[in-house]
């Protein structure tokens, strides 16, 4: 968004609309994934999605009209990025160690996010919008090289499994997605409002940027730790601890805070965020043998963040951001409560099965 404003001359409203159009397309693509995930060869879907990523980004390099660019990014998100992302999540969810592999996935996202923040603003300054879109097109070509290693489908279904579904057991993955939505309603909007909060306590904008850069980089400890602990301990305890840490940190963002205090809180918050994610995604994957619910994880994440922002927009009054903290803390508290309930239900199902 910053590059669209500073280098390409779009207004803040236009830049956010371009970004939100692509995110909306990705969320819709995840919802549609439930229809195709069990019907088509995953390699064919991957090729379709990657070709759409390649074509959409190459086309965007030559678009200078705002309305056409919004439409192009929406279609690219819907057919390309969203399809590839949803399929990737479903494929990882179908592995034998989803918690561990989701941890590595989030760690790679942190690395890619840091590289994007470092490189893309410079390429935009030199090449214009092509500097934003061409790297994604190149990565799509690279991904095509590894496509033959992708499985052609997910978990194999058995008659017992199908019968289990008919008895309503799959209410559990739906509840898992609900937890993801509520959790993202708290963590995503809170993090996105750290900059205005820092400005409200009179921190220098450049210092705020440095703090968030440090917190993003160091937060890679979270998913790597989750990968190391996956399948070695029960996920219930570390997830509850991490979510409780987030809850307490959010409530601590009140009054006058020094830059060091702001930075430490941001680091702990993002590390706990990236630590919890693999376990929550793995929980949904373990509850879902069809892949139809795992493919909805991106939609639940993006949907939760969007709902949270909508609620916060109605809560913010002037520069008073305290209500934002209370809302986000409340959402995380509710997600902890539901997580404990569903974990108990999962334990009951396992005992019944054994």
Short mmCIF file of C-alpha atoms in Angstrom, two decimals:
data_model
loop_
_atom_site.label_atom_id
_atom_site.label_comp_id
_atom_site.label_asym_id
_atom_site.label_seq_id
_atom_site.Cartn_x
_atom_site.Cartn_y
_atom_site.Cartn_z
CA UNK A 1 0.00 0.00 0.00
CA UNK A 2 2.80 2.39 0.89
CA UNK A 3 4.50 1.83 -2.47
CA UNK A 4 1.25 2.39 -4.36
CA UNK A 5 0.90 5.76 -2.63
CA UNK A 6 4.50 7.00 -2.60
CA UNK A 7 5.75 5.70 -5.93
CA UNK A 8 2.68 5.30 -8.14
CA UNK A 9 0.74 8.37 -7.07
CA UNK A 10 -2.44 6.66 -5.88
CA UNK A 11 -4.34 8.20 -2.98
CA UNK A 12 -4.54 6.33 0.32
CA UNK A 13 -8.16 5.38 -0.41
CA UNK A 14 -7.26 4.08 -3.89
CA UNK A 15 -4.26 2.11 -2.63
CA UNK A 16 -6.34 0.45 0.10
CA UNK A 17 -9.08 -0.36 -2.41
CA UNK A 18 -6.55 -2.04 -4.74
CA UNK A 19 -5.24 -4.09 -1.82
CA UNK A 20 -8.67 -4.97 -0.46
CA UNK A 21 -9.88 -6.05 -3.91
CA UNK A 22 -7.16 -8.69 -4.12
CA UNK A 23 -7.76 -9.81 -0.52
CA UNK A 24 -11.51 -10.09 -1.23
CA UNK A 25 -10.77 -12.23 -4.27
CA UNK A 26 -8.54 -14.51 -2.20
CA UNK A 27 -11.19 -14.89 0.52
CA UNK A 28 -13.86 -15.75 -2.06
CA UNK A 29 -11.49 -18.23 -3.70
CA UNK A 30 -11.03 -20.01 -0.37
CA UNK A 31 -14.80 -20.32 0.04
CA UNK A 32 -15.13 -21.76 -3.47
CA UNK A 33 -12.34 -24.22 -2.65
CA UNK A 34 -14.76 -26.36 -0.64
CA UNK A 35 -16.48 -27.22 -3.94
CA UNK A 36 -13.38 -28.35 -5.89
CA UNK A 37 -10.99 -29.65 -3.24
CA UNK A 38 -12.26 -33.25 -3.36
CA UNK A 39 -13.26 -33.40 -7.03
CA UNK A 40 -10.25 -32.49 -9.15
CA UNK A 41 -6.61 -33.46 -9.41
CA UNK A 42 -4.65 -31.12 -7.15
CA UNK A 43 -1.84 -30.76 -9.70
CA UNK A 44 -4.32 -29.54 -12.30
CA UNK A 45 -5.71 -27.01 -9.80
CA UNK A 46 -2.18 -25.90 -8.93
CA UNK A 47 -1.32 -25.36 -12.60
CA UNK A 48 -4.53 -23.38 -13.11
CA UNK A 49 -3.83 -21.19 -10.08
CA UNK A 50 -0.17 -20.57 -10.92
CA UNK A 51 -0.95 -19.72 -14.55
CA UNK A 52 -3.54 -17.23 -13.26
CA UNK A 53 -0.93 -15.74 -10.89
CA UNK A 54 1.54 -15.45 -13.76
CA UNK A 55 -0.95 -13.99 -16.24
CA UNK A 56 -2.66 -11.65 -13.77
CA UNK A 57 0.59 -10.15 -12.55
CA UNK A 58 2.07 -9.76 -16.03
CA UNK A 59 -1.13 -8.05 -17.17
CA UNK A 60 -1.05 -5.75 -14.13
CA UNK A 61 2.41 -4.55 -15.16
CA UNK A 62 0.84 -2.74 -18.13
CA UNK A 63 -2.29 -1.35 -16.43
CA UNK A 64 -2.30 2.32 -15.48
CA UNK A 65 -6.06 2.85 -15.11
CA UNK A 66 -7.27 2.68 -11.51
CA UNK A 67 -10.59 0.91 -12.16
CA UNK A 68 -9.01 -1.66 -14.48
CA UNK A 69 -6.23 -2.29 -11.95
CA UNK A 70 -8.78 -2.92 -9.17
CA UNK A 71 -10.62 -5.43 -11.37
CA UNK A 72 -7.37 -7.09 -12.45
CA UNK A 73 -6.15 -7.52 -8.87
CA UNK A 74 -9.53 -8.93 -7.79
CA UNK A 75 -9.51 -11.53 -10.58
CA UNK A 76 -5.85 -12.36 -9.89
CA UNK A 77 -6.67 -12.88 -6.21
CA UNK A 78 -9.75 -14.96 -7.03
CA UNK A 79 -8.31 -17.26 -9.70
CA UNK A 80 -4.60 -17.09 -8.89
CA UNK A 81 -3.26 -16.20 -5.46
CA UNK A 82 -6.41 -17.34 -3.64
CA UNK A 83 -6.57 -20.70 -5.42
CA UNK A 84 -2.88 -21.40 -4.84
CA UNK A 85 -3.07 -20.33 -1.18
CA UNK A 86 -6.19 -22.40 -0.44
CA UNK A 87 -4.75 -25.47 -2.15
CA UNK A 88 -1.46 -25.04 -0.31
CA UNK A 89 -3.20 -24.92 3.07
CA UNK A 90 -5.30 -27.99 2.22
CA UNK A 91 -2.22 -29.88 1.02
CA UNK A 92 -0.26 -29.08 4.18
CA UNK A 93 -3.30 -30.00 6.27
CA UNK A 94 -3.40 -33.45 4.67
CA UNK A 95 0.18 -34.28 5.72
CA UNK A 96 0.92 -36.58 8.66
CA UNK A 97 2.31 -33.70 10.78
CA UNK A 98 0.19 -30.63 9.98
CA UNK A 99 1.13 -28.65 13.11
CA UNK A 100 4.84 -28.99 12.35
CA UNK A 101 4.44 -28.20 8.66
CA UNK A 102 2.16 -25.22 9.28
CA UNK A 103 4.88 -23.91 11.57
CA UNK A 104 7.40 -24.03 8.74
CA UNK A 105 4.82 -22.43 6.44
CA UNK A 106 4.28 -19.44 8.73
CA UNK A 107 8.05 -19.11 9.24
CA UNK A 108 8.50 -18.93 5.46
CA UNK A 109 5.73 -16.31 5.29
CA UNK A 110 7.59 -14.21 7.86
CA UNK A 111 10.78 -14.45 5.78
CA UNK A 112 8.95 -13.60 2.54
CA UNK A 113 7.18 -10.71 4.24
CA UNK A 114 10.49 -9.29 5.43
CA UNK A 115 12.07 -9.69 1.97
CA UNK A 116 9.04 -8.07 0.34
CA UNK A 117 9.22 -5.10 2.71
CA UNK A 118 12.93 -4.77 1.96
CA UNK A 119 13.00 -5.30 -1.82
CA UNK A 120 9.63 -4.42 -3.36
CA UNK A 121 9.56 -0.69 -2.41
CA UNK A 122 12.89 -0.33 -4.21
CA UNK A 123 11.72 -2.22 -7.31
CA UNK A 124 8.52 -0.14 -7.38
CA UNK A 125 10.61 3.04 -7.28
CA UNK A 126 12.61 1.84 -10.30
CA UNK A 127 10.06 -0.06 -12.41
CA UNK A 128 6.72 1.31 -11.24
CA UNK A 129 3.86 -1.14 -10.79
CA UNK A 130 5.89 -3.82 -12.60
CA UNK A 131 8.21 -3.77 -9.61
CA UNK A 132 5.30 -4.94 -7.45
CA UNK A 133 3.81 -7.54 -9.80
CA UNK A 134 6.80 -9.06 -11.62
CA UNK A 135 8.30 -10.72 -8.50
CA UNK A 136 5.02 -12.58 -7.91
CA UNK A 137 5.00 -13.74 -11.54
CA UNK A 138 8.58 -15.01 -11.20
CA UNK A 139 7.69 -16.92 -8.01
CA UNK A 140 4.75 -18.54 -9.83
CA UNK A 141 7.17 -19.92 -12.45
CA UNK A 142 9.47 -21.20 -9.70
CA UNK A 143 6.52 -22.92 -7.99
CA UNK A 144 5.62 -24.70 -11.24
CA UNK A 145 8.98 -26.50 -11.10
CA UNK A 146 7.97 -28.17 -7.82
CA UNK A 147 4.40 -28.96 -8.86
CA UNK A 148 5.11 -32.62 -9.81
CA UNK A 149 5.93 -33.25 -6.14
CA UNK A 150 2.44 -32.18 -5.07
CA UNK A 151 -0.02 -34.92 -4.10
CA UNK A 152 -2.92 -35.45 -6.48
CA UNK A 153 -5.48 -35.52 -3.66
CA UNK A 154 -5.79 -35.41 0.12
CA UNK A 155 -6.80 -37.94 2.75
CA UNK A 156 -8.29 -41.16 1.48
CA UNK A 157 -11.86 -41.63 2.63
CA UNK A 158 -13.15 -44.81 4.22
CA UNK A 159 -16.75 -45.98 4.71
CA UNK A 160 -16.36 -45.56 8.48
CA UNK A 161 -15.21 -41.99 7.99
CA UNK A 162 -18.15 -41.20 5.72
CA UNK A 163 -20.55 -42.70 8.23
CA UNK A 164 -18.95 -40.62 10.93
CA UNK A 165 -19.60 -37.52 8.90
CA UNK A 166 -23.27 -38.44 8.60
CA UNK A 167 -23.60 -38.60 12.39
CA UNK A 168 -22.51 -34.98 12.64
CA UNK A 169 -18.93 -35.35 13.86
CA UNK A 170 -17.80 -32.69 11.37
CA UNK A 171 -19.33 -30.01 13.58
CA UNK A 172 -15.87 -30.00 15.17
CA UNK A 173 -13.95 -28.57 12.17
CA UNK A 174 -16.69 -25.95 11.80
CA UNK A 175 -16.12 -24.96 15.42
CA UNK A 176 -12.38 -24.93 14.70
CA UNK A 177 -12.95 -22.45 11.86
CA UNK A 178 -15.14 -20.37 14.18
CA UNK A 179 -12.26 -20.20 16.68
CA UNK A 180 -9.94 -19.06 13.88
CA UNK A 181 -12.39 -16.31 12.85
CA UNK A 182 -12.85 -15.00 16.40
CA UNK A 183 -9.11 -15.16 17.13
CA UNK A 184 -8.26 -13.24 13.95
CA UNK A 185 -10.91 -10.65 14.83
CA UNK A 186 -8.70 -9.81 17.80
CA UNK A 187 -5.08 -10.28 16.72
CA UNK A 188 -5.17 -8.92 13.16
CA UNK A 189 -6.92 -5.58 13.78
CA UNK A 190 -4.95 -5.01 17.00
CA UNK A 191 -1.63 -5.38 15.22
CA UNK A 192 -2.80 -3.18 12.35
CA UNK A 193 -3.68 -0.45 14.87
CA UNK A 194 -0.31 -0.45 16.61
CA UNK A 195 0.92 2.41 14.41
CA UNK A 196 -1.93 4.80 15.31
CA UNK A 197 -1.57 3.72 18.94
CA UNK A 198 2.14 4.53 18.88
CA UNK A 199 1.40 7.92 17.33
CA UNK A 200 -1.25 8.58 20.00
CA UNK A 201 1.39 8.18 22.75
CA UNK A 202 3.71 10.50 20.79
CA UNK A 203 6.26 7.96 19.59
CA UNK A 204 8.17 8.99 16.47
CA UNK A 205 6.75 7.26 13.34
CA UNK A 206 10.22 6.08 12.31
CA UNK A 207 10.73 4.56 15.78
CA UNK A 208 7.39 2.79 15.47
CA UNK A 209 8.48 1.39 12.11
CA UNK A 210 11.73 0.14 13.63
CA UNK A 211 9.84 -1.52 16.48
CA UNK A 212 7.48 -3.34 14.12
CA UNK A 213 10.36 -4.37 11.86
CA UNK A 214 12.12 -5.92 14.87
CA UNK A 215 8.94 -7.61 16.09
CA UNK A 216 8.21 -9.08 12.66
CA UNK A 217 11.73 -10.40 12.22
CA UNK A 218 12.06 -11.87 15.70
CA UNK A 219 8.57 -13.37 15.59
CA UNK A 220 9.96 -16.16 13.39
CA UNK A 221 10.90 -17.76 16.72
CA UNK A 222 7.19 -18.49 17.22
CA UNK A 223 6.48 -20.80 14.26
CA UNK A 224 9.89 -22.46 14.46
CA UNK A 225 9.26 -23.28 18.12
CA UNK A 226 5.81 -24.59 17.23
CA UNK A 227 7.35 -26.86 14.58
CA UNK A 228 9.91 -28.16 17.10
CA UNK A 229 7.23 -28.89 19.71
CA UNK A 230 4.60 -30.33 17.33
CA UNK A 231 3.75 -33.99 18.03
CA UNK A 232 5.94 -33.89 21.14
CA UNK A 233 3.47 -32.22 23.48
CA UNK A 234 -0.28 -31.81 23.70
CA UNK A 235 -1.19 -28.63 21.78
CA UNK A 236 -3.75 -27.54 24.39
CA UNK A 237 -1.27 -26.20 26.95
CA UNK A 238 1.04 -24.16 24.66
CA UNK A 239 -1.90 -22.68 22.74
CA UNK A 240 -3.69 -21.61 25.93
CA UNK A 241 -0.46 -20.06 27.26
CA UNK A 242 0.23 -18.21 23.99
CA UNK A 243 -3.33 -16.87 23.73
CA UNK A 244 -3.25 -15.80 27.37
CA UNK A 245 0.00 -13.92 26.71
CA UNK A 246 -1.67 -12.12 23.80
CA UNK A 247 -4.65 -11.26 26.01
CA UNK A 248 -2.45 -9.78 28.74
CA UNK A 249 -0.21 -7.89 26.30
CA UNK A 250 -3.20 -6.23 24.64
CA UNK A 251 -4.52 -5.07 28.02
CA UNK A 252 -1.04 -3.73 28.88
CA UNK A 253 -1.11 -1.29 25.93
CA UNK A 254 -2.50 1.56 28.03
CA UNK A 255 -1.12 4.82 29.35
CA UNK A 256 2.35 6.16 28.63
CA UNK A 257 4.70 3.53 27.20
CA UNK A 258 8.34 4.05 26.30
CA UNK A 259 9.74 2.93 22.94
CA UNK A 260 11.44 -0.04 24.61
CA UNK A 261 8.19 -1.06 26.30
CA UNK A 262 6.30 -0.70 23.01
CA UNK A 263 8.90 -2.79 21.16
CA UNK A 264 9.03 -5.59 23.74
CA UNK A 265 5.24 -5.84 23.78
CA UNK A 266 5.11 -5.94 19.97
CA UNK A 267 7.77 -8.68 19.82
CA UNK A 268 5.99 -10.84 22.42
CA UNK A 269 2.61 -10.29 20.75
CA UNK A 270 3.75 -11.26 17.25
CA UNK A 271 5.79 -14.21 18.49
CA UNK A 272 2.76 -15.57 20.37
CA UNK A 273 0.61 -14.91 17.28
CA UNK A 274 2.90 -16.88 14.99
CA UNK A 275 3.31 -19.61 17.63
CA UNK A 276 -0.44 -20.16 18.02
CA UNK A 277 -1.26 -20.19 14.30
CA UNK A 278 0.31 -23.56 13.36
CA UNK A 279 -1.42 -25.34 16.25
CA UNK A 280 -4.86 -23.86 15.48
CA UNK A 281 -4.49 -24.64 11.76
CA UNK A 282 -3.25 -28.14 12.62
CA UNK A 283 -6.25 -28.69 14.90
CA UNK A 284 -8.65 -27.95 12.04
CA UNK A 285 -6.67 -30.20 9.69
CA UNK A 286 -6.71 -33.08 12.19
CA UNK A 287 -10.47 -32.78 12.50
CA UNK A 288 -10.99 -32.75 8.72
CA UNK A 289 -10.16 -35.79 6.62
CA UNK A 290 -11.91 -34.48 3.53
CA UNK A 291 -9.90 -31.27 3.12
CA UNK A 292 -13.15 -29.35 2.55
CA UNK A 293 -12.79 -27.48 5.82
CA UNK A 294 -9.02 -27.01 5.74
CA UNK A 295 -9.35 -25.18 2.44
CA UNK A 296 -11.55 -22.64 4.25
CA UNK A 297 -8.77 -21.65 6.66
CA UNK A 298 -7.62 -18.67 4.50
CA UNK A 299 -11.22 -17.42 4.28
CA UNK A 300 -11.63 -17.71 8.06
CA UNK A 301 -8.40 -15.78 8.63
CA UNK A 302 -9.17 -12.99 6.16
CA UNK A 303 -12.83 -12.90 7.18
CA UNK A 304 -11.99 -12.59 10.86
CA UNK A 305 -9.61 -9.70 10.23
CA UNK A 306 -12.20 -7.93 8.04
CA UNK A 307 -14.97 -8.35 10.63
CA UNK A 308 -12.66 -7.13 13.37
CA UNK A 309 -11.76 -4.00 11.41
CA UNK A 310 -15.44 -3.30 10.74
CA UNK A 311 -16.29 -3.55 14.45
CA UNK A 312 -13.29 -1.43 15.45
CA UNK A 313 -14.25 1.25 12.94
CA UNK A 314 -17.52 1.69 14.84
CA UNK A 315 -15.76 1.70 18.22
CA UNK A 316 -12.99 4.22 17.60
CA UNK A 317 -13.97 7.68 18.82
CA UNK A 318 -11.42 10.31 17.89
CA UNK A 319 -8.02 9.33 19.25
CA UNK A 320 -9.44 7.08 22.01
CA UNK A 321 -8.13 3.61 21.18
CA UNK A 322 -8.85 1.97 24.55
CA UNK A 323 -12.05 0.38 23.22
CA UNK A 324 -9.98 -1.25 20.47
CA UNK A 325 -7.86 -2.96 23.11
CA UNK A 326 -10.88 -4.16 25.06
CA UNK A 327 -12.59 -5.52 21.94
CA UNK A 328 -9.47 -7.36 20.73
CA UNK A 329 -8.76 -8.75 24.19
CA UNK A 330 -12.38 -9.91 24.44
CA UNK A 331 -12.16 -11.69 21.08
CA UNK A 332 -9.00 -13.53 22.16
CA UNK A 333 -10.56 -14.46 25.53
CA UNK A 334 -13.57 -15.93 23.70
CA UNK A 335 -11.28 -17.88 21.36
CA UNK A 336 -9.45 -19.36 24.37
CA UNK A 337 -12.78 -20.38 25.92
CA UNK A 338 -13.97 -22.07 22.72
CA UNK A 339 -10.57 -23.72 22.20
CA UNK A 340 -10.77 -25.35 25.64
CA UNK A 341 -14.29 -26.59 24.87
CA UNK A 342 -13.41 -28.07 21.48
CA UNK A 343 -10.21 -29.62 22.84
CA UNK A 344 -12.28 -31.41 25.47
CA UNK A 345 -14.68 -32.62 22.79
CA UNK A 346 -11.76 -33.88 20.68
CA UNK A 347 -10.42 -35.85 23.64
CA UNK A 348 -13.85 -37.40 24.10
CA UNK A 349 -14.03 -38.40 20.42
CA UNK A 350 -10.57 -40.01 20.62
CA UNK A 351 -11.53 -42.03 23.69
CA UNK A 352 -14.74 -43.15 21.95
CA UNK A 353 -12.79 -44.19 18.85
CA UNK A 354 -10.27 -46.19 20.89
#
